[in-house]
PDB file of C-alpha atoms in Angstrom:
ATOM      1  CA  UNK J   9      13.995 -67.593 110.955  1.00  0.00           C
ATOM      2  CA  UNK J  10      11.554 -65.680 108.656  1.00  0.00           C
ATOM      3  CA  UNK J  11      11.196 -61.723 109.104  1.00  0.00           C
ATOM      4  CA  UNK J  12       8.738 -59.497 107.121  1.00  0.00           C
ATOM      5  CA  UNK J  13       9.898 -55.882 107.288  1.00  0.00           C
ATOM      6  CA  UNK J  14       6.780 -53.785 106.216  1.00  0.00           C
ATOM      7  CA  UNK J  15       6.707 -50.025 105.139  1.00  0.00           C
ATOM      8  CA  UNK J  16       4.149 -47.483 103.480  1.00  0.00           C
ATOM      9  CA  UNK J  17       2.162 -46.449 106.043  1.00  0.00           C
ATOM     10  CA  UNK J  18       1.084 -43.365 107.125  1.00  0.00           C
ATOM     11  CA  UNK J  19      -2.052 -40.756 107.349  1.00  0.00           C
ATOM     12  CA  UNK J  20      -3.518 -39.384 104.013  1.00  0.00           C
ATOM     13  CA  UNK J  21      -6.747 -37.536 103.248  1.00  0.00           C
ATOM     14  CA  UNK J  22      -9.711 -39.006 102.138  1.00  0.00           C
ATOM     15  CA  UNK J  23      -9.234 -39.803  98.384  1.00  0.00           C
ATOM     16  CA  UNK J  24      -5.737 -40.473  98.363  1.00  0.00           C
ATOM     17  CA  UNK J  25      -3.368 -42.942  97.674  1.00  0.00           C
ATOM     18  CA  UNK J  26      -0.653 -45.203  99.533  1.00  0.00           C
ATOM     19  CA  UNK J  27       1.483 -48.241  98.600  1.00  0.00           C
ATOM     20  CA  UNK J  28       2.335 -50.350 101.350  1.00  0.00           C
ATOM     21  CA  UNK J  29       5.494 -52.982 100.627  1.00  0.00           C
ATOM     22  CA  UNK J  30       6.549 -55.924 102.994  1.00  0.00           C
ATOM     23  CA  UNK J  31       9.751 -57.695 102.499  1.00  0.00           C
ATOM     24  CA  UNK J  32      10.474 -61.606 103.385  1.00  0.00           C
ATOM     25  CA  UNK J  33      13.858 -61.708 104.198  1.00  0.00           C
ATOM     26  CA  UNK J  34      16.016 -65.133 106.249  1.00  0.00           C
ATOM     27  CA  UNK J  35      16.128 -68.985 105.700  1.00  0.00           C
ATOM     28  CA  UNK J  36      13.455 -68.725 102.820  1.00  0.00           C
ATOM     29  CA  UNK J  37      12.673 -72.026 100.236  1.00  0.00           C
ATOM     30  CA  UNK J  38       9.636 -70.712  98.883  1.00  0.00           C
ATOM     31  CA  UNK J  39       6.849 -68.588  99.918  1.00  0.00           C
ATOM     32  CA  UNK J  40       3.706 -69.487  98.547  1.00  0.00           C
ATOM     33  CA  UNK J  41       0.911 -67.298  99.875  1.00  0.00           C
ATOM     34  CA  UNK J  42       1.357 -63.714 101.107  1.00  0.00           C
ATOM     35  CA  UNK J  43      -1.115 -61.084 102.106  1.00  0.00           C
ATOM     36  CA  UNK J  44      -2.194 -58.188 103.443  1.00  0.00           C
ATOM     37  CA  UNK J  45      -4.524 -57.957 106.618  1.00  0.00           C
ATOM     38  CA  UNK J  46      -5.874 -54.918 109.180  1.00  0.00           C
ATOM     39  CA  UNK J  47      -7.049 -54.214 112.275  1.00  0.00           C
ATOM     40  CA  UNK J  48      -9.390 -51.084 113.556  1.00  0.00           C
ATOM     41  CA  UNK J  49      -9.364 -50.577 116.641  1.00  0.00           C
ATOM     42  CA  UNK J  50     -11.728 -52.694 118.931  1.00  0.00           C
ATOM     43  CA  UNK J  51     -12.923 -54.639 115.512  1.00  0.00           C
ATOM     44  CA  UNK J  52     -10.934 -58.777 114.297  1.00  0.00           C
ATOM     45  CA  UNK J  53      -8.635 -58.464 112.302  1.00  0.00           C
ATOM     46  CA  UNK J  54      -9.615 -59.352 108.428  1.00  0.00           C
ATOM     47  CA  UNK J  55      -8.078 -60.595 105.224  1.00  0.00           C
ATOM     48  CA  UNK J  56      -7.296 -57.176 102.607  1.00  0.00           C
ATOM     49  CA  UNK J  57      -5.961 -58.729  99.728  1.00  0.00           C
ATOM     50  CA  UNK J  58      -3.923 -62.068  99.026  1.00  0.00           C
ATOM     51  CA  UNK J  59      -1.983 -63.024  96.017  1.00  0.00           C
ATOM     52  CA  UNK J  60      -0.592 -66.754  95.575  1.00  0.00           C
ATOM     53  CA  UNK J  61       2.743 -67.613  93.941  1.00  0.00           C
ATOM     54  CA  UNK J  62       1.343 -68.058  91.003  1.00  0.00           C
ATOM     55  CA  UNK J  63      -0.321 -64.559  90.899  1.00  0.00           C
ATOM     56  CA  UNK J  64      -4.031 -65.459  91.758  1.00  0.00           C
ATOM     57  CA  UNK J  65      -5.571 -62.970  94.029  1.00  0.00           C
ATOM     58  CA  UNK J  66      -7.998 -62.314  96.058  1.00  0.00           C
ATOM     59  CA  UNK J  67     -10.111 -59.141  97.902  1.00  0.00           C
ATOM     60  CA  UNK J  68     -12.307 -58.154 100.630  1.00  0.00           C
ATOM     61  CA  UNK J  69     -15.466 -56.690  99.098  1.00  0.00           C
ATOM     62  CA  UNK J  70     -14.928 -53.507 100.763  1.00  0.00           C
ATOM     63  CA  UNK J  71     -11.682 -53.167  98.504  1.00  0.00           C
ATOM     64  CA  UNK J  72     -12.101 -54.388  95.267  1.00  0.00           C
ATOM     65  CA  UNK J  73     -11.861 -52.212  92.599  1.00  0.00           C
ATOM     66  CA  UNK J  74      -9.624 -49.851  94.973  1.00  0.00           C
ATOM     67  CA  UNK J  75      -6.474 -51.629  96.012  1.00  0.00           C
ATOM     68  CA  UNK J  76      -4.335 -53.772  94.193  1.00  0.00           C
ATOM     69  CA  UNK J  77      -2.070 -56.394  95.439  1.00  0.00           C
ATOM     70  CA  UNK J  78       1.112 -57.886  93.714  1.00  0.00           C
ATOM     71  CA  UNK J  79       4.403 -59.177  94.180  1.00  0.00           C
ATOM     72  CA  UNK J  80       7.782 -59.400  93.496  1.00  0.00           C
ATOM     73  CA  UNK J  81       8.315 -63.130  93.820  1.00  0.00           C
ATOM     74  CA  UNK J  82      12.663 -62.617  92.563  1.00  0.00           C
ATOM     75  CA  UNK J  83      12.664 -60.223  95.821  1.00  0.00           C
ATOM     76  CA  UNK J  84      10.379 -61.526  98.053  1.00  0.00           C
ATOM     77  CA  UNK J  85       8.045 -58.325  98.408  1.00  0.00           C
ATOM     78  CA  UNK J  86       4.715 -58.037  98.452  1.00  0.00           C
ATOM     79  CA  UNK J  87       2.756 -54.777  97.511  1.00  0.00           C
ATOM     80  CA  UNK J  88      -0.677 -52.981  98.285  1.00  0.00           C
ATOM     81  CA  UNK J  89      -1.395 -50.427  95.980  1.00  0.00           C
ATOM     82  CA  UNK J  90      -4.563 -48.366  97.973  1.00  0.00           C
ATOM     83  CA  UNK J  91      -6.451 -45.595  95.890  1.00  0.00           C
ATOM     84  CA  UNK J  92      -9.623 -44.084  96.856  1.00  0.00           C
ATOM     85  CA  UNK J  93      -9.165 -44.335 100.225  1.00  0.00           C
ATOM     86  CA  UNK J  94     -11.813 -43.794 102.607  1.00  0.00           C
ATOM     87  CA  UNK J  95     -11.995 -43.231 106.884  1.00  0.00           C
ATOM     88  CA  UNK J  96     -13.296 -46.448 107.298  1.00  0.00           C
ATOM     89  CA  UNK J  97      -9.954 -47.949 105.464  1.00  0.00           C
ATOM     90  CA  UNK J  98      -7.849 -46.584 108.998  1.00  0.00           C
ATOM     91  CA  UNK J  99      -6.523 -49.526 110.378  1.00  0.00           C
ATOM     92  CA  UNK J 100      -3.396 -51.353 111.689  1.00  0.00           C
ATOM     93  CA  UNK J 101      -2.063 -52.949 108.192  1.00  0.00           C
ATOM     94  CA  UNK J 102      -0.286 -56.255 108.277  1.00  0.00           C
ATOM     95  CA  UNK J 103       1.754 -58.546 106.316  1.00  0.00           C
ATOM     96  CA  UNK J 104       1.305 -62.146 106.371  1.00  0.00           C
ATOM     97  CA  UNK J 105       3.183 -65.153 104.512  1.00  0.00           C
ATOM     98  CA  UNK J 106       3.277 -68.746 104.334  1.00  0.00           C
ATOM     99  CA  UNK J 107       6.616 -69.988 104.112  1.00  0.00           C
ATOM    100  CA  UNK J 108       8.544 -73.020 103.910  1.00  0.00           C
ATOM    101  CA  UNK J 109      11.682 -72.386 105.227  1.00  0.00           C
ATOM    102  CA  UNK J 110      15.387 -73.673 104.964  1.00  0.00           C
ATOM    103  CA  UNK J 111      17.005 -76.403 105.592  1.00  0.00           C
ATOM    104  CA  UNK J 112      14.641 -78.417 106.512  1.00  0.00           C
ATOM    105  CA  UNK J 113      11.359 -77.709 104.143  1.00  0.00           C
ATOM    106  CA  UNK J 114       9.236 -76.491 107.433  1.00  0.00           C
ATOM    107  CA  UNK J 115       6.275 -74.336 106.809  1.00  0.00           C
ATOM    108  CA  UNK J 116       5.680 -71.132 108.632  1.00  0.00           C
ATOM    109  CA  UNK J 117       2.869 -68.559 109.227  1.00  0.00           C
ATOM    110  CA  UNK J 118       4.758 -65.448 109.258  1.00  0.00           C
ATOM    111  CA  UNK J 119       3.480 -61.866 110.300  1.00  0.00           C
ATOM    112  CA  UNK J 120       4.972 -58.376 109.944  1.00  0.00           C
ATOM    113  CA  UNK J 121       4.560 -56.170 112.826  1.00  0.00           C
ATOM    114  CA  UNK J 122       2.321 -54.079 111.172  1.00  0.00           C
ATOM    115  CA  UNK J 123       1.939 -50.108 110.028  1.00  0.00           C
ATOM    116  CA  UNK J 124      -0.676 -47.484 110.510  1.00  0.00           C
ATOM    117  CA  UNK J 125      -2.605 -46.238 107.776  1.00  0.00           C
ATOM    118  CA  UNK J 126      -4.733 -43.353 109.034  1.00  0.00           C
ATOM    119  CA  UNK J 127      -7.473 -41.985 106.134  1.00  0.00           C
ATOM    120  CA  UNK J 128      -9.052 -38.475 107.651  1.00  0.00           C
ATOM    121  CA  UNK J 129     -11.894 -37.382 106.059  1.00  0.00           C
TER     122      UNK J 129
END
């Protein structure tokens, strides 16, 4: 089994800042992909920020140039550096991985359970 133990989270003022982290922790090989994703209420959840193995990335348009994702690959953590946050950035925040897992090489979607980032204006 494959957890991902996210932390960060909480309610900030327009402006601000937050770092949200997300651990992989269990019977890990490798993790390739892992990302960040939210949810507002009532609206599909939607891709943040993704950052391979190798360190590519990738952004939502309604991001870039105001969060930053990277990892920790030695510890298994993935971070989301937010700055400039706005109301519209209030969401359910979750952390997702693709794993392949011990012993027997199988590959997993993993999710965290999620945090609350709450931007008042």
């Amino acid at each position: 089994q494959v957890q991902l133990v996210e932390s960060g989270g909480g309610l900030v003022q327009a402006g601000g800042s937050l770092t949200l982290s997300c651990a992989a922790s269990g019977s890990i090989f490798s993790i390739n992909r892992m990302g960040w994703y939210r949810q507002a209420p009532g609206n599909q959840r939607e891709l943040v920020a993704a950052v391979t193995s190798g360190g590519t990335t990738n952004y939502a348009d309604s991001v870039k140039g105001r969060f930053t994702i990277s990892r920790d690959n030695a510890e298994n953590t993935v971070y989301l550096q937010m700055n400039s946050l706005k109301p519209e950035d209030t969401a359910v925040y979750y952390c997702n991985a693709g794993v392949t897992t011990r012993p027997y090489y199988r590959y997993l979607e993993v999710w965290g359970q999620g945090t609350l980032v709450s931007v008042s204006s």
